[in-house]
PDB file of C-alpha atoms in Angstrom:
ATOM      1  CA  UNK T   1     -16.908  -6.048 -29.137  1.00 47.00           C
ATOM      2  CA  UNK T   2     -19.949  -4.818 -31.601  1.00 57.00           C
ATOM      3  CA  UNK T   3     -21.568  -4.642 -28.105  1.00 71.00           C
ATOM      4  CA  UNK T   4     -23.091  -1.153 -28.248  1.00 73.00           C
ATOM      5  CA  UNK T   5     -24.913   0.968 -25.335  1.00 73.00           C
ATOM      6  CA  UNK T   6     -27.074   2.997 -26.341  1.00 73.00           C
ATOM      7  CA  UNK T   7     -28.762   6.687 -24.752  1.00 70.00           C
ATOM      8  CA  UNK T   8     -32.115   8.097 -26.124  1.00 75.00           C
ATOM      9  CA  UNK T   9     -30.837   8.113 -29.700  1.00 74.00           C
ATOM     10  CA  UNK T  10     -27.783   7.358 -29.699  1.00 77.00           C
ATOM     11  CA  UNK T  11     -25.754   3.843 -30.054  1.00 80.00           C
ATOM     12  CA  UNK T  12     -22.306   4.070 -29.031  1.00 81.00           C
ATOM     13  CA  UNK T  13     -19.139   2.421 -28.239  1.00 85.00           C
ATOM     14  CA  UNK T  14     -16.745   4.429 -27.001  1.00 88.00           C
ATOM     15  CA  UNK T  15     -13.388   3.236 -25.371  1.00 91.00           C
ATOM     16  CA  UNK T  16      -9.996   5.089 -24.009  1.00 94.00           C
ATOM     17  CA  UNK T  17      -6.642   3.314 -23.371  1.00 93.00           C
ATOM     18  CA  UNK T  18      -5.996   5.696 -20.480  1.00 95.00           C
ATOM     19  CA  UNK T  19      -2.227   5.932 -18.763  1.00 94.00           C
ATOM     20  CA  UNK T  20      -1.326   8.673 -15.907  1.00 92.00           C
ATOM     21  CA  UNK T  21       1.394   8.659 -13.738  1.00 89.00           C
ATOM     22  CA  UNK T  22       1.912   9.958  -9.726  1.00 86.00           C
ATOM     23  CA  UNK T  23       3.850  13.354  -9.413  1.00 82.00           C
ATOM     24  CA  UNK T  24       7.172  12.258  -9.886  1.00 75.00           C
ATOM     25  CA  UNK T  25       7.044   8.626 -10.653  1.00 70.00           C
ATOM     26  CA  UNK T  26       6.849   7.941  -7.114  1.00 69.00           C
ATOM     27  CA  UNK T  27       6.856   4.366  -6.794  1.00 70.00           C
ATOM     28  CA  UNK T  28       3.569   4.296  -3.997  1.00 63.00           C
ATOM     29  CA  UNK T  29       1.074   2.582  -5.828  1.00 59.00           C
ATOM     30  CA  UNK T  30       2.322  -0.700  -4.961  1.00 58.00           C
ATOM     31  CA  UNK T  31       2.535  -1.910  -1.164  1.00 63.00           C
ATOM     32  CA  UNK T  32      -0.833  -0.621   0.277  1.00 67.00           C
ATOM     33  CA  UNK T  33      -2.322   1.614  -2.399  1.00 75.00           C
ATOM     34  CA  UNK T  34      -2.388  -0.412  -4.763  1.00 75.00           C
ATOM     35  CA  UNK T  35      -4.912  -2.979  -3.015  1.00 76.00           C
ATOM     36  CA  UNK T  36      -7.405   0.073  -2.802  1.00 83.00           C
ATOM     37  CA  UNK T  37      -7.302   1.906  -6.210  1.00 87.00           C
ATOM     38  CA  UNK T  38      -8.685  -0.317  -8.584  1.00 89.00           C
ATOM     39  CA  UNK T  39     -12.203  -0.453  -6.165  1.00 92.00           C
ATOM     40  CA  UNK T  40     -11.778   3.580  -5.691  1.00 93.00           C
ATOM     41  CA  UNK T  41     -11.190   4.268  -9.983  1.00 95.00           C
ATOM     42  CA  UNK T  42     -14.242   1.843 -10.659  1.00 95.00           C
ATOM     43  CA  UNK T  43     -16.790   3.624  -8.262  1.00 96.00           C
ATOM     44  CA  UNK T  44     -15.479   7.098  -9.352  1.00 96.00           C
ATOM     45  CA  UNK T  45     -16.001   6.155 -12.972  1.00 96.00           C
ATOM     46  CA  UNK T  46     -19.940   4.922 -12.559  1.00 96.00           C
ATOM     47  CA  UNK T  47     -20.224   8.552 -11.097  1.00 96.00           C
ATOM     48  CA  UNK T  48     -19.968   9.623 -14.419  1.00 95.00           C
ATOM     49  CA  UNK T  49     -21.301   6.634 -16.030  1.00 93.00           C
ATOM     50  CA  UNK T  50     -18.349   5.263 -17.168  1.00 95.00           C
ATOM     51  CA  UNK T  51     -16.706   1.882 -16.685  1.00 94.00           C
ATOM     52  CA  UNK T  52     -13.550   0.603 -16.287  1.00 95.00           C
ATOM     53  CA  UNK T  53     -13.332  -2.145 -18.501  1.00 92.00           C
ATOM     54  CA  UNK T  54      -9.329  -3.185 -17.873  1.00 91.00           C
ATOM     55  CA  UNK T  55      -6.894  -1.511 -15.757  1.00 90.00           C
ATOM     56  CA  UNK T  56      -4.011  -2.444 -14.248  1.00 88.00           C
ATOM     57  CA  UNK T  57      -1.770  -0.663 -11.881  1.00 86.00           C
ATOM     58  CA  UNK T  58       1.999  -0.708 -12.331  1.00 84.00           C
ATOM     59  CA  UNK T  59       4.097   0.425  -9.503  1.00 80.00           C
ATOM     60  CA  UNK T  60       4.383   4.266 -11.192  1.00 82.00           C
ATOM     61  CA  UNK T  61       1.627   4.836 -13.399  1.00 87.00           C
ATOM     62  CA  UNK T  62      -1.974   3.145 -13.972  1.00 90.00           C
ATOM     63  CA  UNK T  63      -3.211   1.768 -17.122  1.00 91.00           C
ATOM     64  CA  UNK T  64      -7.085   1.428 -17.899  1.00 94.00           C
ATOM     65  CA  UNK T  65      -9.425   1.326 -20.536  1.00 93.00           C
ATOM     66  CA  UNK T  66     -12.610   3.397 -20.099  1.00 95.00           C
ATOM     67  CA  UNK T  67     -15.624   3.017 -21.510  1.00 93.00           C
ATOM     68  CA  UNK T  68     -17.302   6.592 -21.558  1.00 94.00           C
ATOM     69  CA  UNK T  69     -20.865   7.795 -23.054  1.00 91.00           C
ATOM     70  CA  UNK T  70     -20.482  10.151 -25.923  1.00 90.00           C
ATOM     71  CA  UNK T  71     -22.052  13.106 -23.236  1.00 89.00           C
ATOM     72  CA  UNK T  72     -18.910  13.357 -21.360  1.00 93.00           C
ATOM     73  CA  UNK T  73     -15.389  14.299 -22.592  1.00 93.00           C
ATOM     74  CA  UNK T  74     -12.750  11.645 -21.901  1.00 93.00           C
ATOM     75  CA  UNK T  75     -10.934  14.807 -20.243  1.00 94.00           C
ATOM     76  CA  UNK T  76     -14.174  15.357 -18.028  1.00 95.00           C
ATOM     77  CA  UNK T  77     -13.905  11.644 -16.916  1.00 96.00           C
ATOM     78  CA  UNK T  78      -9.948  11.053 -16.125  1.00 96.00           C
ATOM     79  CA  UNK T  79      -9.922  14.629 -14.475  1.00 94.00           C
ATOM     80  CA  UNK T  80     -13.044  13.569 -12.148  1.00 96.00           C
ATOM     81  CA  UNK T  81     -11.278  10.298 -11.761  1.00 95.00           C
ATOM     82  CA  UNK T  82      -7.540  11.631 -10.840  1.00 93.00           C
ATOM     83  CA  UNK T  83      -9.280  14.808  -9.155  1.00 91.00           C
ATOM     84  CA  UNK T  84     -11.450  12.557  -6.420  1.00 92.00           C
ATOM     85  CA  UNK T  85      -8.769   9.607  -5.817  1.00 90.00           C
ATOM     86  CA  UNK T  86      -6.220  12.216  -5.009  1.00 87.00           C
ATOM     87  CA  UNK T  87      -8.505  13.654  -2.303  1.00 86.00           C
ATOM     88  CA  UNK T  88      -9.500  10.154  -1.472  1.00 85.00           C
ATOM     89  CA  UNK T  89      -5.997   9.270  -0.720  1.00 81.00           C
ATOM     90  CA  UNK T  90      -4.936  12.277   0.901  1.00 80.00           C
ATOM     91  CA  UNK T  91      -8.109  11.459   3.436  1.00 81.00           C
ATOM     92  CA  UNK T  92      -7.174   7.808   4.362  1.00 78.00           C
ATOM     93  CA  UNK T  93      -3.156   8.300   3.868  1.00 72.00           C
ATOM     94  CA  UNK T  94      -2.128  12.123   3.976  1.00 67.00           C
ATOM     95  CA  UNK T  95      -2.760  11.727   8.151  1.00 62.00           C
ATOM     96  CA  UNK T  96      -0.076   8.055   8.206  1.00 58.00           C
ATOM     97  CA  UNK T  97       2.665   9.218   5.574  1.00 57.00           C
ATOM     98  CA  UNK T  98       5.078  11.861   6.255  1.00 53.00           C
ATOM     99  CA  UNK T  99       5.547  12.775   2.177  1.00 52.00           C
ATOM    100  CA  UNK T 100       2.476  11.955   1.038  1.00 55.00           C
ATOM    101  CA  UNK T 101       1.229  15.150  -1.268  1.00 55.00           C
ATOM    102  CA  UNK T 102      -2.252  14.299  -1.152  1.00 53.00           C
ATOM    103  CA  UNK T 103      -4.617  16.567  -3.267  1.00 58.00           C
ATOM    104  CA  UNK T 104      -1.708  16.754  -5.918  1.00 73.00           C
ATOM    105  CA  UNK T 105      -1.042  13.312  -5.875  1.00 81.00           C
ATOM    106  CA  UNK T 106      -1.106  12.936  -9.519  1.00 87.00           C
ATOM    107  CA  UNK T 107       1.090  14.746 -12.583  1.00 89.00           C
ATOM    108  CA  UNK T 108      -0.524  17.012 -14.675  1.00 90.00           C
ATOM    109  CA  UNK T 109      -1.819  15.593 -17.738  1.00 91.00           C
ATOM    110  CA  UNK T 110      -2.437  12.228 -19.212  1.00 93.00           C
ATOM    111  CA  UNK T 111      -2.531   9.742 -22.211  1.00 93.00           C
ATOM    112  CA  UNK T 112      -5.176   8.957 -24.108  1.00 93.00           C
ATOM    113  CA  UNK T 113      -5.794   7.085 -27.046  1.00 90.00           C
ATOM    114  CA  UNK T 114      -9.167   5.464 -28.761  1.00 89.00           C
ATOM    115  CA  UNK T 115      -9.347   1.743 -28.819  1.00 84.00           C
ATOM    116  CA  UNK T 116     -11.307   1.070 -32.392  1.00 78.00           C
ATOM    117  CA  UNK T 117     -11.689  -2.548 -33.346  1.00 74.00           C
ATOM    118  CA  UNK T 118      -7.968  -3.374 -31.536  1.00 78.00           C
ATOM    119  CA  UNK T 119      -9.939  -3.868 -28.264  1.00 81.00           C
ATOM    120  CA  UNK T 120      -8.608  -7.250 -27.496  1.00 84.00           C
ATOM    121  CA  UNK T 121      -4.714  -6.498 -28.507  1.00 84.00           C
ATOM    122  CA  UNK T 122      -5.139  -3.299 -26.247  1.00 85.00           C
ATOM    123  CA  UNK T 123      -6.456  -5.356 -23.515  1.00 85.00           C
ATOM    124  CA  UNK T 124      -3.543  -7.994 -23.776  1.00 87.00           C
ATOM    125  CA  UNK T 125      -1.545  -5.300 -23.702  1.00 85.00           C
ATOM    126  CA  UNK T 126      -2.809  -3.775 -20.106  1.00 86.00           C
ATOM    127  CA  UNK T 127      -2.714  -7.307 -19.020  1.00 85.00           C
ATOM    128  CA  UNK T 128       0.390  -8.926 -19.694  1.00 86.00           C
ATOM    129  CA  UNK T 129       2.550  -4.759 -18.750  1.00 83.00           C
ATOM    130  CA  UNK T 130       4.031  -5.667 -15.846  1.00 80.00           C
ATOM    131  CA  UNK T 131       5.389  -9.429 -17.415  1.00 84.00           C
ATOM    132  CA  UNK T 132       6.826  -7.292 -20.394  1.00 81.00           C
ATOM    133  CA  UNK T 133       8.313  -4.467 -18.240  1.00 80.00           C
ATOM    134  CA  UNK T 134      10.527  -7.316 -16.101  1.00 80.00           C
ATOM    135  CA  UNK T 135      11.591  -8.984 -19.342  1.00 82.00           C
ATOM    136  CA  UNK T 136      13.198  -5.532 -20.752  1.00 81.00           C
ATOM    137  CA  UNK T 137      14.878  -4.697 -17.375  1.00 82.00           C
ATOM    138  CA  UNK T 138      16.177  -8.414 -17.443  1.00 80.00           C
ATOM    139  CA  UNK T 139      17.760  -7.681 -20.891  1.00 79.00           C
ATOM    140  CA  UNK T 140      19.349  -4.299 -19.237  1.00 79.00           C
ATOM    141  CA  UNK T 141      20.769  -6.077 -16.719  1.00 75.00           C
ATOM    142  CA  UNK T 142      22.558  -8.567 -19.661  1.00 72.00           C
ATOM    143  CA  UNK T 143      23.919  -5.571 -21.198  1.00 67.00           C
TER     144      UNK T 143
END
């Protein structure tokens, strides 16, 4: 926090809670995907000289927070982002899986929302998902 880049003249500080899901809530990014993804989203982003400052993949959708220069559009970033992965995977999986969709791996659209000075509750929240998500579906289970 109050840790600003900077461009010519410009001092910024600019991050996304980002949240996109696979076409159909296909459970896939857990097993083998899910080992490869964070490394393939963190490359992708310093393409457009972004970073991914959290991110954590749940087994049907992928939370991160970005940290993207005022030049490019959070919607240029997370559409280069989903855009190249999905051909990524469809390259090293599309050949093994029979139902694998490759190129359209992703759903259409995504959320976004700007982090302001909540930075660390945001982060705790991407963290500690997963922990929370098994708590409610042990409460369904009481019902």
């Amino acid at each position: 926090m109050d840790e600003f880049e900077s461009l010519n003249h410009t001092q910024w500080e600019c991050l996304y809670h980002v949240v996109f899901i696979p076409k159909c809530r296909r459970r896939t990014l857990y097993v083998e995907l899910r080992r490869y993804l964070g490394e393939v989203f963190r490359r992708l982003a310093e393409q457009k000289e972004s970073r991914v400052e959290e991110g954590h993949l749940m087994p049907d959708h992928v939370h991160m927070m970005l940290r993207i220069p005022p030049k490019y559009s959070e919607s240029q970033v997370v559409g280069f982002i989903k855009g190249k992965s999905a051909i990524h995977l469809a390259r090293v999986y599309g050949e093994r899986k029979r139902n694998f969709v490759g190129q359209s791996f992703w759903a259409r659209g995504y959320f976004v929302s700007t982090v302001g000075r909540d930075e660390q509750v945001i982060r705790a929240y991407i963290r500690n998902q997963e922990a929370e998500d098994r708590r409610l579906e042990q409460l369904q289970l009481l019902r």
